[in-house]
Structures are given as structure tokens and as C-alpha cells.
Short mmCIF file of C-alpha atoms and ligand atoms in Angstrom, two decimals:
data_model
loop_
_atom_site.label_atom_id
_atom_site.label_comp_id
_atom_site.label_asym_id
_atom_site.label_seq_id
_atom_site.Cartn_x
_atom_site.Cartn_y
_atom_site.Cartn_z
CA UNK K 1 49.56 72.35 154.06
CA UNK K 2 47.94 69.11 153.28
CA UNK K 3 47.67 67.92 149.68
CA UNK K 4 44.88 68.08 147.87
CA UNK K 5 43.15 64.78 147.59
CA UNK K 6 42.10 64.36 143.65
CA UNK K 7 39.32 61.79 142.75
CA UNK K 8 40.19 60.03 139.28
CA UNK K 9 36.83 60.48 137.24
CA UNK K 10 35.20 57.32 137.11
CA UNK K 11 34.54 56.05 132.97
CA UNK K 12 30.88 56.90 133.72
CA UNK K 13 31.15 60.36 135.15
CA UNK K 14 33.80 60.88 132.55
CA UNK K 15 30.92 59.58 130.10
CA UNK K 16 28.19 61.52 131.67
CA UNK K 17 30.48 64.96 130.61
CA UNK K 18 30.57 63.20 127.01
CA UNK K 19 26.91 63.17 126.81
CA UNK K 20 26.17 66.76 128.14
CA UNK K 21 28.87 68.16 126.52
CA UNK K 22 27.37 66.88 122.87
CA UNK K 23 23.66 66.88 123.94
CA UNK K 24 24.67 71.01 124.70
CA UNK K 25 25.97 71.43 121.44
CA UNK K 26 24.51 69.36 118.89
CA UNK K 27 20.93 67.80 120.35
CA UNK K 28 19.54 71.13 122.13
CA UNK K 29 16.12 70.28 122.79
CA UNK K 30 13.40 73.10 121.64
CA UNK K 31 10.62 73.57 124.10
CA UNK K 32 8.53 71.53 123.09
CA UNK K 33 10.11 68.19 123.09
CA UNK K 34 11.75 69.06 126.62
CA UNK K 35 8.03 70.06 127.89
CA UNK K 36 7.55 66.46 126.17
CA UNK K 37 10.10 64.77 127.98
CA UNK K 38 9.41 66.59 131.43
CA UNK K 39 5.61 65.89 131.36
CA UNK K 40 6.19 62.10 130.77
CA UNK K 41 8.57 62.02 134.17
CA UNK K 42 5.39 64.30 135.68
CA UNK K 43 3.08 61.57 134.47
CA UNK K 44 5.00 58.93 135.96
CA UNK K 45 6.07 57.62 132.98
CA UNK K 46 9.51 55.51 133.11
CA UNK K 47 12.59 57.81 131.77
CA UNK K 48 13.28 55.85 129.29
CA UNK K 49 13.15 57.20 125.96
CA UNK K 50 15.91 57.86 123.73
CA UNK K 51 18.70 60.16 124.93
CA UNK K 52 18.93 63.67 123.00
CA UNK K 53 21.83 62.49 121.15
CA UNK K 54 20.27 59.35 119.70
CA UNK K 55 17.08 61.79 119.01
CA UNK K 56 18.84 63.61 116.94
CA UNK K 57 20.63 61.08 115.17
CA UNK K 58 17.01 59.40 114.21
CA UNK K 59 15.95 62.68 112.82
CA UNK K 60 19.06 63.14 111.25
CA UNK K 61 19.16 59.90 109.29
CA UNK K 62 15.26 60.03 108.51
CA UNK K 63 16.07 63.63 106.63
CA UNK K 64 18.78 61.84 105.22
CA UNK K 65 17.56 59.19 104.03
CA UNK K 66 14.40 60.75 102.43
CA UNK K 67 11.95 59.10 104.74
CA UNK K 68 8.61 59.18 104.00
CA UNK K 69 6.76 56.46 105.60
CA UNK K 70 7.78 55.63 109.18
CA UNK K 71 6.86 52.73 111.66
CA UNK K 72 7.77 52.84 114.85
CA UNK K 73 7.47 50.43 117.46
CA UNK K 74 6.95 51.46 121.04
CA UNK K 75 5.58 54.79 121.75
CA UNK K 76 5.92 55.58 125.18
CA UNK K 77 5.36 59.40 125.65
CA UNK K 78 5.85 60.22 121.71
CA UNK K 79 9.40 61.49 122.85
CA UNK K 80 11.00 59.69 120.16
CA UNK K 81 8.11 60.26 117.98
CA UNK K 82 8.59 63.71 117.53
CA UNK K 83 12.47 63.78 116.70
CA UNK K 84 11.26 61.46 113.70
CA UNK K 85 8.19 62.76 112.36
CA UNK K 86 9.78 66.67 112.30
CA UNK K 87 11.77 64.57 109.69
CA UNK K 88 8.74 63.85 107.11
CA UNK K 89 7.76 66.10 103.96
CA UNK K 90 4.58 67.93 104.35
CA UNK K 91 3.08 64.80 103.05
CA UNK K 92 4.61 62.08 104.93
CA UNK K 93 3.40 59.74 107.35
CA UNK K 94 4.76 58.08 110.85
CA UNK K 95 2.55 55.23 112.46
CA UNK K 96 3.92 54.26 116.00
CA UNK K 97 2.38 51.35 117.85
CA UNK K 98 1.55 51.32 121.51
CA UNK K 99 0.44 48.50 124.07
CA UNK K 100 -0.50 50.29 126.93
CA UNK K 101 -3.99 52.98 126.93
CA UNK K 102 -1.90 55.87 129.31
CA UNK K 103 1.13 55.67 127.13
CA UNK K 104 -1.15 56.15 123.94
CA UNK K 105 -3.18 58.77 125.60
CA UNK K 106 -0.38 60.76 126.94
CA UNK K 107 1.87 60.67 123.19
CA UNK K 108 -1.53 61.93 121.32
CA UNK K 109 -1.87 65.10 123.93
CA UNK K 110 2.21 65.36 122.99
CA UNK K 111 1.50 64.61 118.88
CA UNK K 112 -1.50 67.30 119.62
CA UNK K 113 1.25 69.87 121.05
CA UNK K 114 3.94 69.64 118.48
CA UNK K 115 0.94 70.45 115.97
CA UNK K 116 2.09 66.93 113.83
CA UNK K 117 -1.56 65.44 114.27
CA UNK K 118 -1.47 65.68 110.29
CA UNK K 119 1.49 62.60 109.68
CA UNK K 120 1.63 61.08 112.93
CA UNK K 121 -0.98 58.24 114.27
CA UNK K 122 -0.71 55.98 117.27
CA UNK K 123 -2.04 53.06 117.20
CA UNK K 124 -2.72 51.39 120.29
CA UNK K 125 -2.43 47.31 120.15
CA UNK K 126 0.28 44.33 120.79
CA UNK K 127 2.60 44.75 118.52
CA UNK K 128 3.14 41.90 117.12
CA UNK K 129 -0.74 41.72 116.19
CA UNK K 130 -1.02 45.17 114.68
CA UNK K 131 2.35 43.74 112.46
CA UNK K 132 0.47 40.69 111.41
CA UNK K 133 -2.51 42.88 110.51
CA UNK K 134 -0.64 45.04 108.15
CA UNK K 135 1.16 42.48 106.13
CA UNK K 136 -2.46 40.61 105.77
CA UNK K 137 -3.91 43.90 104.87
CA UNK K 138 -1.12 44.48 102.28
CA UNK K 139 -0.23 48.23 103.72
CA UNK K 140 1.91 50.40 102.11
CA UNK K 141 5.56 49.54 102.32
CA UNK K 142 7.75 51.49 105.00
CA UNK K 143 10.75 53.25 104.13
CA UNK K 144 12.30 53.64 107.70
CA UNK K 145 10.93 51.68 111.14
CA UNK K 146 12.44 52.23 114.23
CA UNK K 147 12.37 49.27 116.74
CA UNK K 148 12.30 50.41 120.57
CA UNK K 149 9.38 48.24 122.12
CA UNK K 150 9.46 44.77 124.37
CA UNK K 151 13.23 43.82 123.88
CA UNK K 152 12.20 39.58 123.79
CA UNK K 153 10.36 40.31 120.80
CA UNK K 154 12.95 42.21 118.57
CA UNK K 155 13.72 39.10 116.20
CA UNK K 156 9.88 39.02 115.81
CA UNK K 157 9.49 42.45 115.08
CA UNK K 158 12.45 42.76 112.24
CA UNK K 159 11.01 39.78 110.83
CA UNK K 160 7.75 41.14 110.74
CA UNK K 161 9.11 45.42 109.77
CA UNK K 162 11.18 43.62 107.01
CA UNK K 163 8.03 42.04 104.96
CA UNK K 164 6.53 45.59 105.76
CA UNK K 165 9.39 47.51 104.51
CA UNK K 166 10.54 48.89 100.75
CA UNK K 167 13.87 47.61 99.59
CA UNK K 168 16.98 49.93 100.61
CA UNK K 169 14.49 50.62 104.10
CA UNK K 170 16.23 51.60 107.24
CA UNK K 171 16.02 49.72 110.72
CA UNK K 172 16.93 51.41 113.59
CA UNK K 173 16.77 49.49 116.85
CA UNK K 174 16.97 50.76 120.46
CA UNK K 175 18.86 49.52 123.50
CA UNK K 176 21.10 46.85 122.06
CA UNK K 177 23.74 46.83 124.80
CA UNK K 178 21.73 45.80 127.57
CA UNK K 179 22.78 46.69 131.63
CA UNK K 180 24.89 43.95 133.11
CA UNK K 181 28.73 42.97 133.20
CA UNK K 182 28.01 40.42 130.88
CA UNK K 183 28.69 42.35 127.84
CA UNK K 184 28.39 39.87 124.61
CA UNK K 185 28.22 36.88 127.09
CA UNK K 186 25.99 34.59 127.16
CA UNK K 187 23.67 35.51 130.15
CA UNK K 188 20.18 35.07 131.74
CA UNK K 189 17.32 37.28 131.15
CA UNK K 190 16.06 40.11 129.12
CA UNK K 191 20.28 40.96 128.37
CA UNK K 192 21.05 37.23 127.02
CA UNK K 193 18.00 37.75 125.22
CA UNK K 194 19.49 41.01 123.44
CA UNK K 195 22.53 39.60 122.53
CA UNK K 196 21.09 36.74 121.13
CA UNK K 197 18.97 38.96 118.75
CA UNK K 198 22.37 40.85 118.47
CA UNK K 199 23.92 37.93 116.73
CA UNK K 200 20.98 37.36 114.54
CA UNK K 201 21.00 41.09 113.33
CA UNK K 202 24.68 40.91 112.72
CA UNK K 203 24.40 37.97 110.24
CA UNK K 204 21.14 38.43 108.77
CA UNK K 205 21.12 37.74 104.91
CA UNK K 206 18.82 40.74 104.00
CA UNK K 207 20.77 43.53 105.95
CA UNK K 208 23.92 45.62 106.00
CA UNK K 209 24.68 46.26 109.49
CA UNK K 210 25.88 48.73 111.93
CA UNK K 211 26.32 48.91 116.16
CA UNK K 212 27.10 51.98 117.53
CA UNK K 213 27.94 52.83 120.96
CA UNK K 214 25.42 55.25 122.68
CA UNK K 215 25.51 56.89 126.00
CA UNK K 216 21.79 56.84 128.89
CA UNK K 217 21.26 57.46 131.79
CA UNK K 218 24.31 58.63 133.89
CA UNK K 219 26.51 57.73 131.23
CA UNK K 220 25.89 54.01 130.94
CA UNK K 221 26.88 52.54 127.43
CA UNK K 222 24.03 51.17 125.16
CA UNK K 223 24.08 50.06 121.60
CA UNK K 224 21.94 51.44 118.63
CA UNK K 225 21.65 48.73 115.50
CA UNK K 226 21.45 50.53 112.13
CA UNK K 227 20.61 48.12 108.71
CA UNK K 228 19.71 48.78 105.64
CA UNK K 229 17.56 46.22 103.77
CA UNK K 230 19.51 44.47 100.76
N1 SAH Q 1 10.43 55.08 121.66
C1 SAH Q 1 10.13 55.72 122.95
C2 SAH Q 1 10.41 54.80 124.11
C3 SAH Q 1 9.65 53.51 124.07
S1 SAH Q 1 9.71 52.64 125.63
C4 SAH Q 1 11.01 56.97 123.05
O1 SAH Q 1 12.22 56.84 122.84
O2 SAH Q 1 10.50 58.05 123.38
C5 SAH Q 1 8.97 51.12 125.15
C6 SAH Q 1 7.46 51.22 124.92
O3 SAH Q 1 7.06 49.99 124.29
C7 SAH Q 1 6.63 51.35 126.20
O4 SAH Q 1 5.78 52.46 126.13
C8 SAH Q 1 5.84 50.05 126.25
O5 SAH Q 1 4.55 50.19 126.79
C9 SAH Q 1 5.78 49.66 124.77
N2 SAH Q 1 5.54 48.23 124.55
C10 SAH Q 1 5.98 47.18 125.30
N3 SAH Q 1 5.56 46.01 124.80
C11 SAH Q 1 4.83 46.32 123.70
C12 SAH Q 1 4.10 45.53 122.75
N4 SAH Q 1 4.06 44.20 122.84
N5 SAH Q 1 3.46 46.16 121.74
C13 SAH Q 1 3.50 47.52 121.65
N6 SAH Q 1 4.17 48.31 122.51
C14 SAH Q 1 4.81 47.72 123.53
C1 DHB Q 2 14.90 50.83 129.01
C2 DHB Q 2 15.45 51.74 128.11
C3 DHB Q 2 14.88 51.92 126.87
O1 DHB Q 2 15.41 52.80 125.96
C4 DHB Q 2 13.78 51.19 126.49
O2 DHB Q 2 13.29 51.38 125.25
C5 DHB Q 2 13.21 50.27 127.36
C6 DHB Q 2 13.77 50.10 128.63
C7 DHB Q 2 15.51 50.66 130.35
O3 DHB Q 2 16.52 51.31 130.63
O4 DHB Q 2 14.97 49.89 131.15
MG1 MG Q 3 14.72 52.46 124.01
#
């Protein structure tokens, strides 16, 4: 008889089981928001919103926290969108902005089929502009923004969410351990870009701060950044 030849798990299979095994039992998606997710792969859109998990968690901490004006920046297929906005009151309201026309048009047909036309609005526009915009127009204040656009420009956009934002708002921010071996190094790119934001984040005088581990793909480790304003 030979021996049976026994594979160690590797950490990101044994990571992948992590992910199912709490996406099964505490981030079940309802039909809708996995018809959301599996039209944006049918439309070509890149896989990349947020994981289940980290869905959950948004909608989780929106409820929590009482949320009833959201900004969120970077759309994509309104994935993310609708874990958040299932959060607001009857008479709450999420804006999410959007840079590119198929992105927009695809999360308003998804806004349209999770019947949230009433609080949710996608505004379609550079970021940074639509920000600038706001604070010149005075807008209402934001009690909760969730940062998950163009990774270079996340200094810029806390900046620009903080003068937008009531005091005691929350910041959520996506994808803060980038891919790479690097990890907290400096190195080139979008991922030495990250970790330089990471650094400002940590030590910025008008936030309380939080990193938390979170799991993508086939069980690759990325970071969430939770804050709360001062
Ligand atoms: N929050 C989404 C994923 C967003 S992916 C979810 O989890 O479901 C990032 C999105 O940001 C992409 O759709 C991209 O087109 C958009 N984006 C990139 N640069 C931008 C910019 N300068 N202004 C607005 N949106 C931008
Ligand atoms: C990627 C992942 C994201 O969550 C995102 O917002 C943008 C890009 C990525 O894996 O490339
Ligand atoms: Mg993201």
C-alpha cells in the first residue's frame, strides 16, 4: 500500500475556506444583489467590488451608526451601493459618484431593480470635481462616505469627504492592503501609493482610526480603513 500523499493547505486556500465559510453564514446574498453582482461579470465589468463580507459589514455599521446621508465614491455596478443604501430610513439619502458612462448606466438599471430609486442617485463626473462642487455649493453635510474609487487620489478624496462630512461622520475606505510582497514597504506604483495614504490616515489629526484585515479574491488579504471624524 502506498501512503497517501497529503498537500498542506496553502494560507490562501486555507483563507479562501475562511471567506466562504463566513460569507455562507453571515453575508448570504439575497437575489437581488447576487443577480447584481452576476450581471456586472455578464457586462464585462471588472470583479471588483467589495467581497460579501465587507458588504455586510458597510451595511452593518451604516444601521449602526444611524446613517442618514451617504457619499460614496466609486460606483462601479452599484454592488456596494445597495448593501449601503438598504441601510437608510425611509427618508435617507446615498449619492455615489461615477467616472465612467457604462458603469453609471449599468448601477441605475441595478438602483432601478432593488426598487431604491427613491434615496439613491449616481452621479456621473471626476470625482474630485463633483467634491469641489459640493463644498462650493455648501451641500448638506454627510454622515457616512465610503471611499472605493481611483486609489492615487484617496488623500484627495478624505480631504475633500472630511469638509463634506458632519462631526462624529464615518469613513470607510476600500482596498488598503494593496497586491504585492511589499506589504508596508516602501514600493513603486499604485501599492507605494496606498501605503503612503495609509500612513497619512493613521496619523491624521481629525480621525480615530481603524485597519482591518479583509479577505478578495481567492483569499488574498486586503485592508479596510474605518475613522471616525473628531
Ligand atoms: N464600490 C464598488 C466598486 C468600485 S470600483 C463596489 O464595491 O461595488 C472603482 C470605481 O471607481 C470604478 O467603477 C471606476 O470607474 C470608478 N472611478 C475611478 N476613477 C474615478 C474618478 N476619478 N471619479 C469617479 N469614479 C472613479
Ligand atoms: C481592485 C479592487 C477593488 O476593490 C477596487 O475598488 C479597485 C480595484 C483590484 O483588485 O484591482
Ligand atoms: Mg474596492
Amino acid at each position: 500500500m502506498t501512503k497517501p500523499i497529503i498537500i498542506p493547505p496553502t494560507p490562501e486556500s486555507l483563507n479562501y475556506q475562511v471567506k466562504d465559510y463566513i460569507e455562507s453564514l453571515i453575508a448570504i446574498e439575497d437575489p437581488t444583489l447576487r443577480s447584481i453582482r452576476l450581471n456586472n461579470k455578464e457586462q464585462g465589468l471588472p470583479e471588483i467590488q467589495v467581497p460579501s463580507h465587507v458588504g455586510k459589514l458597510l451595511y452593518l455599521l451604516a444601521k449602526i451608526h444611524g446613517a442618514k446621508r451617504i457619499l460614496e465614491i466609486g460606483t462601479l455596478g452599484a454592488y456596494s451601493t445597495v448593501w449601503l443604501a438598504r441601510a437608510l430610513p425611509s427618508d435617507g439619502k446615498l449619492i455615489s459618484l461615477e467616472i465612467d458612462p457604462q458603469h453609471v448606466q449599468i448601477a441605475r438599471q441595478h438602483i432601478e431593480q432593488a426598487q431604491l430609486t427613491s434615496c439613491v442617485e449616481i452621479w456621473e463626473g471626476k470625482a474630485t470635481e463633483i467634491l469641489s462642487d459640493l463644498i462650493k455649493n455648501q451641500s448638506p453635510r454627510f454622515d457616512f462616505v465610503f471611499i472605493d474609487a481611483d486609489k492615487e487620489n484617496n488623500t484627495l478624496y478624505l480631504d475633500l469627504a472630511i469638509k463634506l462630512s458632519q462631526p462624529r461622520a464615518l469613513f470607510l475606505i476600500d482596498n488598503l492592503i494593496p497586491k504585492g510582497e511589499c506589504v508596508g514597504r516602501p514600493c513603486n506604483g499604485e501599492a507605494g501609493l496606498v501605503y503612503q495614504f495609509n500612513e497619512y490616515f493613521a496619523n491624521h489629526p481629525l480621525l480615530e482610526v481603524a485597519l482591518i484585515p479583509t479577505l478578495v479574491g481567492q483569499g488574498r488579504i486586503d485592508g479596510l480603513g474605518i475613522a471616525q471624524l473628531k
